Amino acid sequence: MKLILLGAPGAGKGTQAEILSRRLGIPTISTGNILRAAMKNGTPVGLQAKAYVESGRLVPDDVIIGIVCERLAEPDCANGYILDGMPRTIPQAEALEANGIEIDRALSIEIADAVIVERMSGRRTCKDCGATYHVVSNPPKAEGRCDLCGGELTIRKDDAPETVKARLDVYHAETEPLKDFYAARGKLVSVDNQPTIELTTAAIEKALDIQ
């Protein structure tokens, strides 16, 4: 299955992508993680992207598309993949199609802006491997430490409330129109955010007819 996850920043796309990845045995391609790795390693693309990410603006299409196409050509994507954080705009979606990258379903997680602002203030990200946690809904086993690699958990600059609100404005203007784009192709599936991660997963599995 080739999936795209849509939804506002903080809707839980990354968490659900990890769960679906294990369930379906396909990799999650998170543009956020790819970009953060590039920024951490100080690559030319990483330095270019850093200024955009930290101010809540979108990274330019040519940078994103190049990274994603390169990643999807790797052998582990042969049986499917989950795209998390890409495409963010209609031109990006058109560029994916132009590069021969087809998807089966575009899954949109629906959630109110006010819930997102509250949720993201509690989000913590591992500075080493990029895994995400939440102090209330998905806390790490040891406070301030990643369950996976033991790395330090930090609050990302783009999770600060003023940055979150700026990102939501960008989402509604730039990314939300993708729902109509994929609906017109008969590929859109929408799921309402549920009170827990497990209930949201169950709603997604039902919507995608995953047995």
Short mmCIF file of C-alpha atoms in Angstrom, two decimals:
data_model
loop_
_atom_site.label_atom_id
_atom_site.label_comp_id
_atom_site.label_asym_id
_atom_site.label_seq_id
_atom_site.Cartn_x
_atom_site.Cartn_y
_atom_site.Cartn_z
CA MET A 1 0.00 0.00 0.00
CA LYS A 2 1.25 3.47 -0.92
CA LEU A 3 -0.13 6.01 1.52
CA ILE A 4 0.03 9.75 2.06
CA LEU A 5 -0.89 11.13 5.48
CA LEU A 6 -2.59 14.53 5.52
CA GLY A 7 -3.53 16.66 8.51
CA ALA A 8 -2.43 19.78 10.32
CA PRO A 9 0.94 19.86 12.10
CA GLY A 10 0.43 18.03 15.40
CA ALA A 11 -2.52 15.95 14.14
CA GLY A 12 -0.64 12.75 15.03
CA LYS A 13 0.53 11.82 11.53
CA GLY A 14 4.00 10.75 12.69
CA THR A 15 2.67 8.54 15.48
CA GLN A 16 0.07 6.88 13.26
CA ALA A 17 2.62 6.47 10.45
CA GLU A 18 4.91 4.49 12.80
CA ILE A 19 2.02 2.23 13.84
CA LEU A 20 0.87 1.66 10.23
CA SER A 21 4.46 1.03 9.15
CA ARG A 22 4.77 -1.87 11.63
CA ARG A 23 1.27 -3.14 10.84
CA LEU A 24 1.79 -3.18 7.06
CA GLY A 25 5.52 -3.92 6.96
CA ILE A 26 6.35 -0.87 4.84
CA PRO A 27 8.66 2.07 5.62
CA THR A 28 7.54 5.50 6.75
CA ILE A 29 9.17 8.27 4.74
CA SER A 30 9.07 11.32 6.99
CA THR A 31 10.31 14.42 5.24
CA GLY A 32 10.70 15.98 8.68
CA ASN A 33 13.12 13.25 9.77
CA ILE A 34 15.02 13.38 6.47
CA LEU A 35 15.39 17.15 6.77
CA ARG A 36 16.31 17.03 10.47
CA ALA A 37 19.04 14.49 9.70
CA ALA A 38 20.36 16.77 6.97
CA MET A 39 20.25 19.78 9.32
CA LYS A 40 22.00 17.87 12.12
CA ASN A 41 24.73 16.71 9.72
CA GLY A 42 25.16 20.24 8.37
CA THR A 43 24.72 19.22 4.74
CA PRO A 44 24.16 21.99 2.15
CA VAL A 45 20.49 20.95 1.87
CA GLY A 46 20.23 20.83 5.67
CA LEU A 47 21.60 24.34 6.14
CA GLN A 48 19.30 25.59 3.40
CA ALA A 49 16.29 23.97 5.06
CA LYS A 50 17.11 25.05 8.62
CA ALA A 51 16.13 28.69 8.26
CA TYR A 52 12.77 27.71 6.77
CA VAL A 53 11.90 25.05 9.36
CA GLU A 54 12.78 27.14 12.40
CA SER A 55 10.57 30.02 11.25
CA GLY A 56 7.65 27.70 10.45
CA ARG A 57 7.86 28.31 6.70
CA LEU A 58 7.77 25.61 4.05
CA VAL A 59 11.02 24.24 2.65
CA PRO A 60 11.26 24.90 -1.14
CA ASP A 61 9.72 22.26 -3.37
CA ASP A 62 12.84 21.38 -5.33
CA VAL A 63 14.70 20.48 -2.11
CA ILE A 64 11.86 18.30 -0.81
CA ILE A 65 11.06 16.56 -4.10
CA GLY A 66 14.69 15.64 -4.72
CA ILE A 67 15.10 14.11 -1.27
CA VAL A 68 11.82 12.17 -1.45
CA CYS A 69 12.31 10.76 -4.97
CA GLU A 70 15.79 9.59 -3.98
CA ARG A 71 14.42 7.86 -0.89
CA LEU A 72 11.49 6.16 -2.67
CA ALA A 73 13.92 4.61 -5.19
CA GLU A 74 15.50 2.52 -2.40
CA PRO A 75 14.67 -1.23 -2.29
CA ASP A 76 12.67 -1.16 0.96
CA CYS A 77 10.00 0.96 -0.76
CA ALA A 78 9.31 -1.62 -3.48
CA ASN A 79 6.22 -3.04 -1.71
CA GLY A 80 4.80 0.28 -0.59
CA TYR A 81 5.48 3.19 1.73
CA ILE A 82 3.88 5.85 3.89
CA LEU A 83 4.65 9.48 3.06
CA ASP A 84 4.44 11.68 6.16
CA GLY A 85 4.77 15.42 5.60
CA MET A 86 4.84 15.26 1.81
CA PRO A 87 3.23 16.56 -0.32
CA ARG A 88 2.38 19.80 1.49
CA THR A 89 1.13 21.73 -1.54
CA ILE A 90 -0.71 21.02 -4.78
CA PRO A 91 2.42 21.80 -6.86
CA GLN A 92 4.31 19.19 -4.79
CA ALA A 93 1.53 16.65 -5.38
CA GLU A 94 1.66 17.40 -9.12
CA ALA A 95 5.45 17.07 -9.06
CA LEU A 96 5.19 13.63 -7.43
CA GLU A 97 2.80 12.51 -10.17
CA ALA A 98 5.12 13.98 -12.81
CA ASN A 99 7.95 11.89 -11.34
CA GLY A 100 5.85 8.73 -11.63
CA ILE A 101 5.16 8.45 -7.90
CA GLU A 102 1.64 7.12 -7.46
CA ILE A 103 -0.29 6.64 -4.23
CA ASP A 104 -3.25 4.41 -3.33
CA ARG A 105 -4.83 6.46 -0.54
CA ALA A 106 -4.50 9.93 0.96
CA LEU A 107 -5.50 9.64 4.62
CA SER A 108 -6.57 12.90 6.30
CA ILE A 109 -6.64 13.09 10.11
CA GLU A 110 -9.17 15.79 11.10
CA ILE A 111 -8.52 17.81 14.28
CA ALA A 112 -9.38 21.29 15.64
CA ASP A 113 -6.67 23.99 15.73
CA ALA A 114 -7.15 24.62 19.48
CA VAL A 115 -6.48 20.96 20.25
CA ILE A 116 -3.29 21.08 18.19
CA VAL A 117 -1.86 24.14 19.97
CA GLU A 118 -2.47 22.46 23.34
CA ARG A 119 -1.09 19.13 22.14
CA MET A 120 2.12 20.42 20.57
CA SER A 121 3.16 22.36 23.66
CA GLY A 122 3.59 18.94 25.32
CA ARG A 123 5.48 17.31 22.46
CA ARG A 124 9.08 16.20 22.94
CA THR A 125 11.44 15.05 20.19
CA CYS A 126 14.61 12.95 20.48
CA LYS A 127 17.52 15.07 19.28
CA ASP A 128 19.38 11.93 18.14
CA CYS A 129 16.85 9.71 16.31
CA GLY A 130 13.86 12.05 15.84
CA ALA A 131 11.33 9.86 17.72
CA THR A 132 8.43 11.88 19.16
CA TYR A 133 6.67 11.66 22.53
CA HIS A 134 4.06 13.61 24.46
CA VAL A 135 4.18 14.37 28.17
CA VAL A 136 0.50 13.37 28.57
CA SER A 137 -0.62 11.00 25.79
CA ASN A 138 2.64 9.22 24.90
CA PRO A 139 5.26 9.80 27.62
CA PRO A 140 8.71 8.20 27.48
CA LYS A 141 9.50 5.45 30.02
CA ALA A 142 12.25 7.61 31.54
CA GLU A 143 11.55 11.34 31.77
CA GLY A 144 13.54 13.33 29.23
CA ARG A 145 15.04 10.23 27.56
CA CYS A 146 14.16 8.44 24.31
CA ASP A 147 12.87 4.85 24.71
CA LEU A 148 14.55 3.83 21.46
CA CYS A 149 18.08 5.23 21.71
CA GLY A 150 18.36 6.92 25.10
CA GLY A 151 18.87 10.33 23.48
CA GLU A 152 17.86 13.60 25.12
CA LEU A 153 14.28 14.74 24.51
CA THR A 154 13.86 18.39 23.56
CA ILE A 155 11.14 20.87 22.63
CA ARG A 156 11.56 21.74 18.96
CA LYS A 157 11.50 25.43 18.10
CA ASP A 158 8.65 24.78 15.69
CA ASP A 159 6.52 23.43 18.59
CA ALA A 160 6.43 26.83 20.37
CA PRO A 161 2.82 28.19 20.45
CA GLU A 162 3.48 31.24 18.24
CA THR A 163 5.26 29.06 15.65
CA VAL A 164 2.47 26.45 15.81
CA LYS A 165 -0.14 29.12 15.01
CA ALA A 166 1.96 30.33 12.07
CA ARG A 167 2.27 26.74 10.83
CA LEU A 168 -1.48 26.22 11.11
CA ASP A 169 -2.09 29.33 8.99
CA VAL A 170 0.29 27.91 6.37
CA TYR A 171 -1.43 24.50 6.56
CA HIS A 172 -4.91 25.92 5.94
CA ALA A 173 -3.69 28.05 3.03
CA GLU A 174 -1.24 25.65 1.37
CA THR A 175 -1.88 22.05 2.43
CA GLU A 176 -5.59 21.71 3.17
CA PRO A 177 -6.46 22.14 -0.55
CA LEU A 178 -4.79 18.73 -1.09
CA LYS A 179 -7.92 17.12 0.33
CA ASP A 180 -9.88 18.32 -2.72
CA PHE A 181 -6.96 17.35 -4.99
CA TYR A 182 -7.04 13.72 -3.84
CA ALA A 183 -10.83 13.59 -3.45
CA ALA A 184 -11.09 14.44 -7.14
CA ARG A 185 -8.91 11.38 -7.85
CA GLY A 186 -11.05 9.15 -5.62
CA LYS A 187 -8.18 8.61 -3.17
CA LEU A 188 -9.14 10.68 -0.11
CA VAL A 189 -10.06 8.94 3.17
CA SER A 190 -10.88 11.13 6.20
CA VAL A 191 -10.75 10.07 9.85
CA ASP A 192 -11.72 12.19 12.88
CA ASN A 193 -9.07 12.44 15.59
CA GLN A 194 -10.04 10.25 18.57
CA PRO A 195 -9.38 10.73 22.32
CA THR A 196 -6.51 8.21 22.33
CA ILE A 197 -3.80 7.06 19.92
CA GLU A 198 -5.26 3.52 19.98
CA LEU A 199 -8.77 4.67 19.04
CA THR A 200 -7.41 6.82 16.22
CA THR A 201 -5.43 3.80 14.94
CA ALA A 202 -8.57 1.66 15.05
CA ALA A 203 -10.53 4.28 13.09
CA ILE A 204 -7.74 4.46 10.48
CA GLU A 205 -7.54 0.67 10.10
CA LYS A 206 -11.32 0.54 9.58
CA ALA A 207 -11.23 3.39 7.04
CA LEU A 208 -8.40 1.74 5.09
CA ASP A 209 -9.96 -1.74 5.43
CA ILE A 210 -6.85 -3.17 7.10
CA GLN A 211 -7.71 -6.57 8.56
#
